[in-house]
Amino acid sequence: MTRLYLAIAIAAFFAAPLANAAVVDSGSTTFAHTFYTGAKSYTIYTHDDPGNPQPGAAGEFTYVYTITNDPGSFVALIGFNLDAPVGSVVSAGSIDDANLATPPPSGVINNNDGVLRWDWADPNLIEPGQVADQLYVISTFGPGMVGDTIYSVEGDFGSDVQGTCVGPFVPPDDTGEALPCTIGFWKNRADGKNGTLQHFPDPDFDTVVTAAVALSGGLFVDEADLLSNLGSKGKRSIEERGKQQLAATLLNLAAGDLYPDNTKCKLFEGNSITTNACGDNLSIADAVTQALIDIAGDTDAQHSAQECSDDINNGIGVTN
């Protein structure tokens, strides 16, 4: 299914009454190699679909995949890679059905670097005739065609099949009213201060933090790391101050992605910057991308990242 048709399908789904809720999309494709054949199927759910086996937060899609190794295959399957845009994955894993006949993956690699990977290890390989435990991806990105790879043997005698599948592809709506909040607000909200709890009431706040970590592209390793940098104080390096401002910027972006109708603390990748420390006539997406690069650079670059994020969080030069 093409991106255009998927967009039409999504629009039609959300236009229908909730009483008629159904999965967003589902399907199956085959793969074939000299030594093995099989099928991969997918089902896409909204967060509030009662049939969703692994629901995410409001605005998030759950992509569920099933990998089948045909009985006529000569070898077991050991890996499945799925392309996903950088920063698009909120979480990924497998759904253990406690059935020994459906082997669970030994691990999942989710670095939000553009590729997801599930691996199976002996004695839980996907042997001929077996169907693996279901795999899932939770993402704010809507469905589209992405690349994937099925692995059997790797190394000098590698045998893999590259193909396409439906996965996270279409970014969430990236435009809207820019209402960023400063690090002061986000610190107070993280600390549960009076006057802030009505904004992103629990568990919504935790969801925003998780999404912000995903948007950081690895700058923050987890929620605790982001909140620790957000709350830093006292004498700090310019890198630490830059990470604090970036934490707030990413929280603003995550809030916009997840709760675009909110009346406080939201920012969108498509918002524009007329002029500020980030530069002139550029998008928020471009500014944040550069800040994430600069924060890992020398002292001058880190100053640029800190000043850019500070201006964004204060709404300086930011327009809709």
PDB file of C-alpha atoms in Angstrom:
ATOM      1  CA  MET A   1       0.000   0.000   0.000  1.00  0.00           C
ATOM      2  CA  THR A   2       1.445   3.390  -0.951  1.00  0.00           C
ATOM      3  CA  ARG A   3       1.917   6.300   1.424  1.00  0.00           C
ATOM      4  CA  LEU A   4      -0.929   8.170  -0.278  1.00  0.00           C
ATOM      5  CA  TYR A   5      -3.389   5.304   0.126  1.00  0.00           C
ATOM      6  CA  LEU A   6      -2.308   4.803   3.721  1.00  0.00           C
ATOM      7  CA  ALA A   7      -2.917   8.475   4.470  1.00  0.00           C
ATOM      8  CA  ILE A   8      -6.413   8.183   2.965  1.00  0.00           C
ATOM      9  CA  ALA A   9      -7.086   5.053   5.014  1.00  0.00           C
ATOM     10  CA  ILE A  10      -5.978   6.744   8.230  1.00  0.00           C
ATOM     11  CA  ALA A  11      -8.127   9.787   7.527  1.00  0.00           C
ATOM     12  CA  ALA A  12     -11.141   7.590   6.822  1.00  0.00           C
ATOM     13  CA  PHE A  13     -10.562   5.619  10.010  1.00  0.00           C
ATOM     14  CA  PHE A  14     -10.506   8.657  12.256  1.00  0.00           C
ATOM     15  CA  ALA A  15     -13.513  10.156  10.474  1.00  0.00           C
ATOM     16  CA  ALA A  16     -15.616   7.087  11.397  1.00  0.00           C
ATOM     17  CA  PRO A  17     -17.575   6.937  14.667  1.00  0.00           C
ATOM     18  CA  LEU A  18     -15.684   5.376  17.556  1.00  0.00           C
ATOM     19  CA  ALA A  19     -18.438   2.791  17.891  1.00  0.00           C
ATOM     20  CA  ASN A  20     -17.226   1.350  14.601  1.00  0.00           C
ATOM     21  CA  ALA A  21     -13.580   1.260  15.671  1.00  0.00           C
ATOM     22  CA  ALA A  22     -11.414  -1.165  13.731  1.00  0.00           C
ATOM     23  CA  VAL A  23      -7.719  -1.733  13.165  1.00  0.00           C
ATOM     24  CA  VAL A  24      -6.045   0.951  11.075  1.00  0.00           C
ATOM     25  CA  ASP A  25      -4.524  -1.513   8.638  1.00  0.00           C
ATOM     26  CA  SER A  26      -3.403  -5.136   8.356  1.00  0.00           C
ATOM     27  CA  GLY A  27      -1.853  -7.394   5.769  1.00  0.00           C
ATOM     28  CA  SER A  28       0.714 -10.057   4.973  1.00  0.00           C
ATOM     29  CA  THR A  29       3.584 -10.541   2.530  1.00  0.00           C
ATOM     30  CA  THR A  30       5.859 -13.469   1.752  1.00  0.00           C
ATOM     31  CA  PHE A  31       9.640 -13.705   1.599  1.00  0.00           C
ATOM     32  CA  ALA A  32      11.714 -16.287  -0.231  1.00  0.00           C
ATOM     33  CA  HIS A  33      15.345 -17.429  -0.190  1.00  0.00           C
ATOM     34  CA  THR A  34      17.064 -20.491  -1.608  1.00  0.00           C
ATOM     35  CA  PHE A  35      17.095 -22.094   1.844  1.00  0.00           C
ATOM     36  CA  TYR A  36      13.934 -20.742   3.424  1.00  0.00           C
ATOM     37  CA  THR A  37      10.554 -19.155   2.740  1.00  0.00           C
ATOM     38  CA  GLY A  38       7.954 -17.652   4.992  1.00  0.00           C
ATOM     39  CA  ALA A  39       5.544 -14.844   5.677  1.00  0.00           C
ATOM     40  CA  LYS A  40       5.451 -11.655   7.720  1.00  0.00           C
ATOM     41  CA  SER A  41       2.127 -10.155   8.719  1.00  0.00           C
ATOM     42  CA  TYR A  42       1.252  -6.877  10.384  1.00  0.00           C
ATOM     43  CA  THR A  43      -1.665  -5.270  12.176  1.00  0.00           C
ATOM     44  CA  ILE A  44      -1.801  -1.602  13.169  1.00  0.00           C
ATOM     45  CA  TYR A  45      -3.887  -0.418  16.125  1.00  0.00           C
ATOM     46  CA  THR A  46      -4.751   2.944  17.629  1.00  0.00           C
ATOM     47  CA  HIS A  47      -4.031   3.330  21.338  1.00  0.00           C
ATOM     48  CA  ASP A  48      -7.708   2.964  22.301  1.00  0.00           C
ATOM     49  CA  ASP A  49      -8.567  -0.047  20.153  1.00  0.00           C
ATOM     50  CA  PRO A  50      -9.924  -2.712  22.563  1.00  0.00           C
ATOM     51  CA  GLY A  51      -8.112  -5.381  20.555  1.00  0.00           C
ATOM     52  CA  ASN A  52      -4.708  -3.706  20.886  1.00  0.00           C
ATOM     53  CA  PRO A  53      -2.426  -6.211  22.673  1.00  0.00           C
ATOM     54  CA  GLN A  54       0.167  -3.550  23.575  1.00  0.00           C
ATOM     55  CA  PRO A  55      -1.500  -0.109  23.709  1.00  0.00           C
ATOM     56  CA  GLY A  56       0.542   3.064  23.886  1.00  0.00           C
ATOM     57  CA  ALA A  57      -0.483   6.560  24.918  1.00  0.00           C
ATOM     58  CA  ALA A  58      -2.967   8.883  23.232  1.00  0.00           C
ATOM     59  CA  GLY A  59      -1.922   9.598  19.656  1.00  0.00           C
ATOM     60  CA  GLU A  60       0.378   6.571  19.409  1.00  0.00           C
ATOM     61  CA  PHE A  61       0.049   3.637  17.013  1.00  0.00           C
ATOM     62  CA  THR A  62       0.924   0.039  17.877  1.00  0.00           C
ATOM     63  CA  TYR A  63       2.419  -2.010  15.041  1.00  0.00           C
ATOM     64  CA  VAL A  64       2.236  -5.777  15.659  1.00  0.00           C
ATOM     65  CA  TYR A  65       4.258  -8.190  13.479  1.00  0.00           C
ATOM     66  CA  THR A  66       4.206 -11.965  13.112  1.00  0.00           C
ATOM     67  CA  ILE A  67       7.066 -13.892  11.458  1.00  0.00           C
ATOM     68  CA  THR A  68       6.370 -17.397  10.094  1.00  0.00           C
ATOM     69  CA  ASN A  69       8.982 -19.858   8.822  1.00  0.00           C
ATOM     70  CA  ASP A  70       7.402 -22.249   6.318  1.00  0.00           C
ATOM     71  CA  PRO A  71       7.553 -26.024   7.046  1.00  0.00           C
ATOM     72  CA  GLY A  72       9.459 -26.542   3.788  1.00  0.00           C
ATOM     73  CA  SER A  73      12.379 -24.295   4.806  1.00  0.00           C
ATOM     74  CA  PHE A  74      15.808 -25.893   5.328  1.00  0.00           C
ATOM     75  CA  VAL A  75      17.091 -23.501   8.031  1.00  0.00           C
ATOM     76  CA  ALA A  76      15.891 -21.534  11.024  1.00  0.00           C
ATOM     77  CA  LEU A  77      15.386 -17.756  11.108  1.00  0.00           C
ATOM     78  CA  ILE A  78      17.456 -15.714  13.545  1.00  0.00           C
ATOM     79  CA  GLY A  79      16.698 -12.037  12.936  1.00  0.00           C
ATOM     80  CA  PHE A  80      14.268  -9.403  11.703  1.00  0.00           C
ATOM     81  CA  ASN A  81      15.224  -5.783  10.977  1.00  0.00           C
ATOM     82  CA  LEU A  82      12.667  -3.037  10.406  1.00  0.00           C
ATOM     83  CA  ASP A  83      13.472   0.464   9.179  1.00  0.00           C
ATOM     84  CA  ALA A  84      11.921   3.285  11.229  1.00  0.00           C
ATOM     85  CA  PRO A  85      12.647   7.033  11.015  1.00  0.00           C
ATOM     86  CA  VAL A  86      15.145   8.312  13.568  1.00  0.00           C
ATOM     87  CA  GLY A  87      13.309   9.291  16.748  1.00  0.00           C
ATOM     88  CA  SER A  88      10.030   7.688  15.685  1.00  0.00           C
ATOM     89  CA  VAL A  89       9.997   4.727  18.090  1.00  0.00           C
ATOM     90  CA  VAL A  90       8.543   5.162  21.570  1.00  0.00           C
ATOM     91  CA  SER A  91       9.109   1.512  22.509  1.00  0.00           C
ATOM     92  CA  ALA A  92       9.560  -1.889  20.901  1.00  0.00           C
ATOM     93  CA  GLY A  93       9.576  -5.494  22.077  1.00  0.00           C
ATOM     94  CA  SER A  94       7.717  -8.782  21.895  1.00  0.00           C
ATOM     95  CA  ILE A  95       4.503 -10.215  23.322  1.00  0.00           C
ATOM     96  CA  ASP A  96       5.218 -13.484  25.129  1.00  0.00           C
ATOM     97  CA  ASP A  97       2.257 -15.844  24.790  1.00  0.00           C
ATOM     98  CA  ALA A  98       3.911 -18.458  27.064  1.00  0.00           C
ATOM     99  CA  ASN A  99       3.638 -21.027  24.251  1.00  0.00           C
ATOM    100  CA  LEU A 100       6.911 -22.919  23.813  1.00  0.00           C
ATOM    101  CA  ALA A 101       6.002 -23.514  20.165  1.00  0.00           C
ATOM    102  CA  THR A 102       6.224 -19.754  19.450  1.00  0.00           C
ATOM    103  CA  PRO A 103       9.854 -18.813  20.124  1.00  0.00           C
ATOM    104  CA  PRO A 104      10.446 -15.419  21.785  1.00  0.00           C
ATOM    105  CA  PRO A 105      13.268 -13.174  20.563  1.00  0.00           C
ATOM    106  CA  SER A 106      16.395 -13.127  22.705  1.00  0.00           C
ATOM    107  CA  GLY A 107      16.517  -9.352  22.492  1.00  0.00           C
ATOM    108  CA  VAL A 108      15.525  -6.205  20.653  1.00  0.00           C
ATOM    109  CA  ILE A 109      17.889  -3.432  19.600  1.00  0.00           C
ATOM    110  CA  ASN A 110      16.133  -0.060  19.630  1.00  0.00           C
ATOM    111  CA  ASN A 111      18.581   2.826  19.438  1.00  0.00           C
ATOM    112  CA  ASN A 112      16.216   5.098  17.498  1.00  0.00           C
ATOM    113  CA  ASP A 113      18.930   5.338  14.855  1.00  0.00           C
ATOM    114  CA  GLY A 114      16.763   4.329  11.903  1.00  0.00           C
ATOM    115  CA  VAL A 115      16.673   0.535  12.283  1.00  0.00           C
ATOM    116  CA  LEU A 116      14.974  -1.797  14.788  1.00  0.00           C
ATOM    117  CA  ARG A 117      16.280  -5.326  15.262  1.00  0.00           C
ATOM    118  CA  TRP A 118      14.895  -8.463  16.881  1.00  0.00           C
ATOM    119  CA  ASP A 119      17.200 -11.480  17.373  1.00  0.00           C
ATOM    120  CA  TRP A 120      16.453 -15.121  18.164  1.00  0.00           C
ATOM    121  CA  ALA A 121      19.055 -17.381  19.798  1.00  0.00           C
ATOM    122  CA  ASP A 122      19.383 -21.130  20.296  1.00  0.00           C
ATOM    123  CA  PRO A 123      17.286 -22.931  21.537  1.00  0.00           C
ATOM    124  CA  ASN A 124      14.613 -20.409  20.578  1.00  0.00           C
ATOM    125  CA  LEU A 125      15.275 -20.040  16.865  1.00  0.00           C
ATOM    126  CA  ILE A 126      12.337 -19.782  14.448  1.00  0.00           C
ATOM    127  CA  GLU A 127      12.589 -23.309  13.123  1.00  0.00           C
ATOM    128  CA  PRO A 128      10.851 -24.473   9.911  1.00  0.00           C
ATOM    129  CA  GLY A 129       7.119 -24.689  10.564  1.00  0.00           C
ATOM    130  CA  GLN A 130       7.200 -22.315  13.532  1.00  0.00           C
ATOM    131  CA  VAL A 131       5.582 -18.927  14.144  1.00  0.00           C
ATOM    132  CA  ALA A 132       7.479 -16.569  16.446  1.00  0.00           C
ATOM    133  CA  ASP A 133       6.019 -14.574  19.318  1.00  0.00           C
ATOM    134  CA  GLN A 134       4.399 -11.366  18.116  1.00  0.00           C
ATOM    135  CA  LEU A 135       6.654  -8.314  17.832  1.00  0.00           C
ATOM    136  CA  TYR A 136       5.474  -4.776  18.492  1.00  0.00           C
ATOM    137  CA  VAL A 137       6.478  -1.186  17.856  1.00  0.00           C
ATOM    138  CA  ILE A 138       4.792   1.805  19.471  1.00  0.00           C
ATOM    139  CA  SER A 139       5.183   5.066  17.557  1.00  0.00           C
ATOM    140  CA  THR A 140       3.570   8.452  17.034  1.00  0.00           C
ATOM    141  CA  PHE A 141       4.341   8.051  13.305  1.00  0.00           C
ATOM    142  CA  GLY A 142       1.576   6.873  11.017  1.00  0.00           C
ATOM    143  CA  PRO A 143       1.993   3.868   8.679  1.00  0.00           C
ATOM    144  CA  GLY A 144       3.865   3.811   5.380  1.00  0.00           C
ATOM    145  CA  MET A 145       6.115   1.496   3.385  1.00  0.00           C
ATOM    146  CA  VAL A 146       9.493   0.861   5.049  1.00  0.00           C
ATOM    147  CA  GLY A 147      12.368  -1.506   4.393  1.00  0.00           C
ATOM    148  CA  ASP A 148      12.955  -4.723   6.310  1.00  0.00           C
ATOM    149  CA  THR A 149      15.345  -7.690   6.368  1.00  0.00           C
ATOM    150  CA  ILE A 150      14.849 -11.328   7.382  1.00  0.00           C
ATOM    151  CA  TYR A 151      18.019 -13.141   8.533  1.00  0.00           C
ATOM    152  CA  SER A 152      18.976 -16.779   8.716  1.00  0.00           C
ATOM    153  CA  VAL A 153      22.774 -17.119   8.800  1.00  0.00           C
ATOM    154  CA  GLU A 154      25.059 -14.107   9.108  1.00  0.00           C
ATOM    155  CA  GLY A 155      28.749 -13.539   8.443  1.00  0.00           C
ATOM    156  CA  ASP A 156      30.777 -14.842   5.510  1.00  0.00           C
ATOM    157  CA  PHE A 157      27.953 -17.182   4.525  1.00  0.00           C
ATOM    158  CA  GLY A 158      25.185 -14.730   5.264  1.00  0.00           C
ATOM    159  CA  SER A 159      21.716 -15.409   3.962  1.00  0.00           C
ATOM    160  CA  ASP A 160      19.147 -12.678   4.246  1.00  0.00           C
ATOM    161  CA  VAL A 161      16.141 -11.405   2.347  1.00  0.00           C
ATOM    162  CA  GLN A 162      15.507  -7.685   2.014  1.00  0.00           C
ATOM    163  CA  GLY A 163      11.992  -6.488   1.380  1.00  0.00           C
ATOM    164  CA  THR A 164       9.383  -3.961   2.391  1.00  0.00           C
ATOM    165  CA  CYS A 165       6.685  -3.889   4.999  1.00  0.00           C
ATOM    166  CA  VAL A 166       4.271  -1.407   6.545  1.00  0.00           C
ATOM    167  CA  GLY A 167       5.726   0.396   9.545  1.00  0.00           C
ATOM    168  CA  PRO A 168       6.147   3.806  11.222  1.00  0.00           C
ATOM    169  CA  PHE A 169       6.738   6.295   8.424  1.00  0.00           C
ATOM    170  CA  VAL A 170       4.438   9.342   8.316  1.00  0.00           C
ATOM    171  CA  PRO A 171       5.396  12.004  10.916  1.00  0.00           C
ATOM    172  CA  PRO A 172       2.656  13.293  13.189  1.00  0.00           C
ATOM    173  CA  ASP A 173       1.105  16.632  12.336  1.00  0.00           C
ATOM    174  CA  ASP A 174       4.098  18.962  12.629  1.00  0.00           C
ATOM    175  CA  THR A 175       2.365  22.326  12.583  1.00  0.00           C
ATOM    176  CA  GLY A 176       0.236  24.162  15.086  1.00  0.00           C
ATOM    177  CA  GLU A 177       0.263  27.045  17.527  1.00  0.00           C
ATOM    178  CA  ALA A 178       3.669  27.428  19.155  1.00  0.00           C
ATOM    179  CA  LEU A 179       3.313  27.763  22.935  1.00  0.00           C
ATOM    180  CA  PRO A 180       6.673  26.608  24.348  1.00  0.00           C
ATOM    181  CA  CYS A 181       7.371  26.502  28.070  1.00  0.00           C
ATOM    182  CA  THR A 182      10.668  27.334  29.767  1.00  0.00           C
ATOM    183  CA  ILE A 183      12.890  25.032  31.799  1.00  0.00           C
ATOM    184  CA  GLY A 184      11.393  26.688  34.902  1.00  0.00           C
ATOM    185  CA  PHE A 185       7.925  25.342  34.149  1.00  0.00           C
ATOM    186  CA  TRP A 186       9.139  21.872  33.192  1.00  0.00           C
ATOM    187  CA  LYS A 187      11.303  21.626  36.328  1.00  0.00           C
ATOM    188  CA  ASN A 188       8.340  22.589  38.509  1.00  0.00           C
ATOM    189  CA  ARG A 189       6.088  20.108  36.735  1.00  0.00           C
ATOM    190  CA  ALA A 190       8.672  17.357  37.168  1.00  0.00           C
ATOM    191  CA  ASP A 191       8.848  18.222  40.880  1.00  0.00           C
ATOM    192  CA  GLY A 192       5.032  18.149  41.168  1.00  0.00           C
ATOM    193  CA  LYS A 193       4.787  21.775  42.292  1.00  0.00           C
ATOM    194  CA  ASN A 194       1.366  23.256  43.045  1.00  0.00           C
ATOM    195  CA  GLY A 195      -0.105  25.077  40.061  1.00  0.00           C
ATOM    196  CA  THR A 196       1.485  22.750  37.510  1.00  0.00           C
ATOM    197  CA  LEU A 197      -0.217  19.393  38.101  1.00  0.00           C
ATOM    198  CA  GLN A 198      -3.252  20.317  36.018  1.00  0.00           C
ATOM    199  CA  HIS A 199      -0.924  20.438  33.012  1.00  0.00           C
ATOM    200  CA  PHE A 200      -0.134  16.916  31.760  1.00  0.00           C
ATOM    201  CA  PRO A 201      -1.693  15.119  34.747  1.00  0.00           C
ATOM    202  CA  ASP A 202      -0.181  11.743  35.486  1.00  0.00           C
ATOM    203  CA  PRO A 203       0.339   9.501  33.598  1.00  0.00           C
ATOM    204  CA  ASP A 204       0.381  12.012  30.697  1.00  0.00           C
ATOM    205  CA  PHE A 205       3.539  13.670  32.013  1.00  0.00           C
ATOM    206  CA  ASP A 206       5.418  10.358  32.044  1.00  0.00           C
ATOM    207  CA  THR A 207       4.286   9.771  28.475  1.00  0.00           C
ATOM    208  CA  VAL A 208       5.640  13.171  27.399  1.00  0.00           C
ATOM    209  CA  VAL A 209       8.990  12.443  29.064  1.00  0.00           C
ATOM    210  CA  THR A 210       9.247   9.066  27.328  1.00  0.00           C
ATOM    211  CA  ALA A 211       8.486  10.650  23.946  1.00  0.00           C
ATOM    212  CA  ALA A 212      11.057  13.391  24.596  1.00  0.00           C
ATOM    213  CA  VAL A 213      13.725  10.756  25.246  1.00  0.00           C
ATOM    214  CA  ALA A 214      12.862   9.145  21.898  1.00  0.00           C
ATOM    215  CA  LEU A 215      13.165  12.509  20.149  1.00  0.00           C
ATOM    216  CA  SER A 216      16.624  13.073  21.664  1.00  0.00           C
ATOM    217  CA  GLY A 217      18.194  10.509  19.323  1.00  0.00           C
ATOM    218  CA  GLY A 218      20.267   9.053  22.169  1.00  0.00           C
ATOM    219  CA  LEU A 219      21.299  12.295  23.877  1.00  0.00           C
ATOM    220  CA  PHE A 220      19.286  11.132  26.889  1.00  0.00           C
ATOM    221  CA  VAL A 221      19.527   7.407  27.541  1.00  0.00           C
ATOM    222  CA  ASP A 222      16.252   7.167  29.473  1.00  0.00           C
ATOM    223  CA  GLU A 223      13.606   9.157  31.350  1.00  0.00           C
ATOM    224  CA  ALA A 224      15.692   9.429  34.517  1.00  0.00           C
ATOM    225  CA  ASP A 225      18.617  10.851  32.533  1.00  0.00           C
ATOM    226  CA  LEU A 226      16.455  13.506  30.866  1.00  0.00           C
ATOM    227  CA  LEU A 227      14.849  14.568  34.162  1.00  0.00           C
ATOM    228  CA  SER A 228      18.237  14.664  35.879  1.00  0.00           C
ATOM    229  CA  ASN A 229      19.594  17.013  33.209  1.00  0.00           C
ATOM    230  CA  LEU A 230      16.419  19.098  33.307  1.00  0.00           C
ATOM    231  CA  GLY A 231      16.772  19.622  37.057  1.00  0.00           C
ATOM    232  CA  SER A 232      20.492  20.403  37.085  1.00  0.00           C
ATOM    233  CA  LYS A 233      21.528  23.507  39.039  1.00  0.00           C
ATOM    234  CA  GLY A 234      24.533  25.238  40.545  1.00  0.00           C
ATOM    235  CA  LYS A 235      27.877  25.585  38.827  1.00  0.00           C
ATOM    236  CA  ARG A 236      27.680  23.658  35.568  1.00  0.00           C
ATOM    237  CA  SER A 237      29.546  23.300  32.304  1.00  0.00           C
ATOM    238  CA  ILE A 238      28.093  24.790  29.151  1.00  0.00           C
ATOM    239  CA  GLU A 239      27.374  21.242  27.985  1.00  0.00           C
ATOM    240  CA  GLU A 240      25.249  20.604  31.088  1.00  0.00           C
ATOM    241  CA  ARG A 241      23.409  23.899  30.636  1.00  0.00           C
ATOM    242  CA  GLY A 242      22.827  23.081  26.977  1.00  0.00           C
ATOM    243  CA  LYS A 243      21.412  19.651  27.830  1.00  0.00           C
ATOM    244  CA  GLN A 244      19.065  21.274  30.333  1.00  0.00           C
ATOM    245  CA  GLN A 245      17.666  23.623  27.702  1.00  0.00           C
ATOM    246  CA  LEU A 246      17.459  20.816  25.134  1.00  0.00           C
ATOM    247  CA  ALA A 247      15.534  18.669  27.608  1.00  0.00           C
ATOM    248  CA  ALA A 248      12.899  21.402  27.867  1.00  0.00           C
ATOM    249  CA  THR A 249      12.803  21.888  24.088  1.00  0.00           C
ATOM    250  CA  LEU A 250      12.250  18.172  23.517  1.00  0.00           C
ATOM    251  CA  LEU A 251       9.508  18.120  26.156  1.00  0.00           C
ATOM    252  CA  ASN A 252       7.771  20.973  24.309  1.00  0.00           C
ATOM    253  CA  LEU A 253       8.034  19.046  21.032  1.00  0.00           C
ATOM    254  CA  ALA A 254       6.828  15.795  22.591  1.00  0.00           C
ATOM    255  CA  ALA A 255       3.853  17.602  24.139  1.00  0.00           C
ATOM    256  CA  GLY A 256       2.954  19.042  20.735  1.00  0.00           C
ATOM    257  CA  ASP A 257       3.172  15.633  19.077  1.00  0.00           C
ATOM    258  CA  LEU A 258       1.082  13.894  21.733  1.00  0.00           C
ATOM    259  CA  TYR A 259      -1.356  16.627  22.759  1.00  0.00           C
ATOM    260  CA  PRO A 260      -1.629  19.092  19.850  1.00  0.00           C
ATOM    261  CA  ASP A 261      -4.855  20.605  21.232  1.00  0.00           C
ATOM    262  CA  ASN A 262      -3.285  21.468  24.578  1.00  0.00           C
ATOM    263  CA  THR A 263      -3.270  25.158  25.547  1.00  0.00           C
ATOM    264  CA  LYS A 264       0.179  25.165  27.164  1.00  0.00           C
ATOM    265  CA  CYS A 265       3.669  23.855  26.500  1.00  0.00           C
ATOM    266  CA  LYS A 266       3.573  22.679  22.920  1.00  0.00           C
ATOM    267  CA  LEU A 267       5.876  23.085  19.978  1.00  0.00           C
ATOM    268  CA  PHE A 268       5.875  21.597  16.494  1.00  0.00           C
ATOM    269  CA  GLU A 269       8.685  20.641  14.127  1.00  0.00           C
ATOM    270  CA  GLY A 270       7.029  22.722  11.413  1.00  0.00           C
ATOM    271  CA  ASN A 271       6.961  25.952  13.441  1.00  0.00           C
ATOM    272  CA  SER A 272       9.227  28.671  12.053  1.00  0.00           C
ATOM    273  CA  ILE A 273      11.974  30.836  13.476  1.00  0.00           C
ATOM    274  CA  THR A 274      12.219  34.342  12.042  1.00  0.00           C
ATOM    275  CA  THR A 275      15.459  35.173  13.823  1.00  0.00           C
ATOM    276  CA  ASN A 276      17.071  34.198  17.119  1.00  0.00           C
ATOM    277  CA  ALA A 277      20.250  32.507  18.356  1.00  0.00           C
ATOM    278  CA  CYS A 278      19.414  29.469  16.196  1.00  0.00           C
ATOM    279  CA  GLY A 279      19.596  31.482  12.981  1.00  0.00           C
ATOM    280  CA  ASP A 280      17.292  33.193  10.504  1.00  0.00           C
ATOM    281  CA  ASN A 281      14.302  31.817   8.600  1.00  0.00           C
ATOM    282  CA  LEU A 282      14.510  28.145   9.553  1.00  0.00           C
ATOM    283  CA  SER A 283      12.189  25.533  11.013  1.00  0.00           C
ATOM    284  CA  ILE A 284      12.130  24.301  14.583  1.00  0.00           C
ATOM    285  CA  ALA A 285      13.002  20.837  13.258  1.00  0.00           C
ATOM    286  CA  ASP A 286      16.166  22.143  11.591  1.00  0.00           C
ATOM    287  CA  ALA A 287      17.130  24.196  14.641  1.00  0.00           C
ATOM    288  CA  VAL A 288      16.717  21.299  17.069  1.00  0.00           C
ATOM    289  CA  THR A 289      18.558  18.895  14.767  1.00  0.00           C
ATOM    290  CA  GLN A 290      21.526  21.264  14.685  1.00  0.00           C
ATOM    291  CA  ALA A 291      21.398  21.816  18.457  1.00  0.00           C
ATOM    292  CA  LEU A 292      21.537  18.056  19.036  1.00  0.00           C
ATOM    293  CA  ILE A 293      24.648  17.941  16.853  1.00  0.00           C
ATOM    294  CA  ASP A 294      26.248  20.992  18.461  1.00  0.00           C
ATOM    295  CA  ILE A 295      25.798  19.755  22.027  1.00  0.00           C
ATOM    296  CA  ALA A 296      28.280  16.968  21.237  1.00  0.00           C
ATOM    297  CA  GLY A 297      30.809  19.416  19.755  1.00  0.00           C
ATOM    298  CA  ASP A 298      33.384  21.791  21.185  1.00  0.00           C
ATOM    299  CA  THR A 299      32.684  24.560  23.698  1.00  0.00           C
ATOM    300  CA  ASP A 300      31.645  27.070  21.026  1.00  0.00           C
ATOM    301  CA  ALA A 301      29.195  24.589  19.502  1.00  0.00           C
ATOM    302  CA  GLN A 302      27.777  23.786  22.925  1.00  0.00           C
ATOM    303  CA  HIS A 303      27.239  27.497  23.559  1.00  0.00           C
ATOM    304  CA  SER A 304      25.301  27.654  20.289  1.00  0.00           C
ATOM    305  CA  ALA A 305      23.136  24.698  21.286  1.00  0.00           C
ATOM    306  CA  GLN A 306      22.386  26.221  24.691  1.00  0.00           C
ATOM    307  CA  GLU A 307      21.537  29.680  23.347  1.00  0.00           C
ATOM    308  CA  CYS A 308      19.399  28.277  20.521  1.00  0.00           C
ATOM    309  CA  SER A 309      17.347  26.061  22.821  1.00  0.00           C
ATOM    310  CA  ASP A 310      17.012  28.846  25.386  1.00  0.00           C
ATOM    311  CA  ASP A 311      15.550  31.180  22.753  1.00  0.00           C
ATOM    312  CA  ILE A 312      13.157  28.480  21.527  1.00  0.00           C
ATOM    313  CA  ASN A 313      11.909  27.710  25.025  1.00  0.00           C
ATOM    314  CA  ASN A 314      11.265  31.403  25.608  1.00  0.00           C
ATOM    315  CA  GLY A 315       9.433  31.744  22.291  1.00  0.00           C
ATOM    316  CA  ILE A 316      11.923  34.268  20.933  1.00  0.00           C
ATOM    317  CA  GLY A 317      11.461  34.575  17.172  1.00  0.00           C
ATOM    318  CA  VAL A 318       9.194  31.473  17.093  1.00  0.00           C
ATOM    319  CA  THR A 319       6.092  31.716  14.919  1.00  0.00           C
ATOM    320  CA  ASN A 320       3.361  29.360  13.784  1.00  0.00           C
TER     321      ASN A 320
END
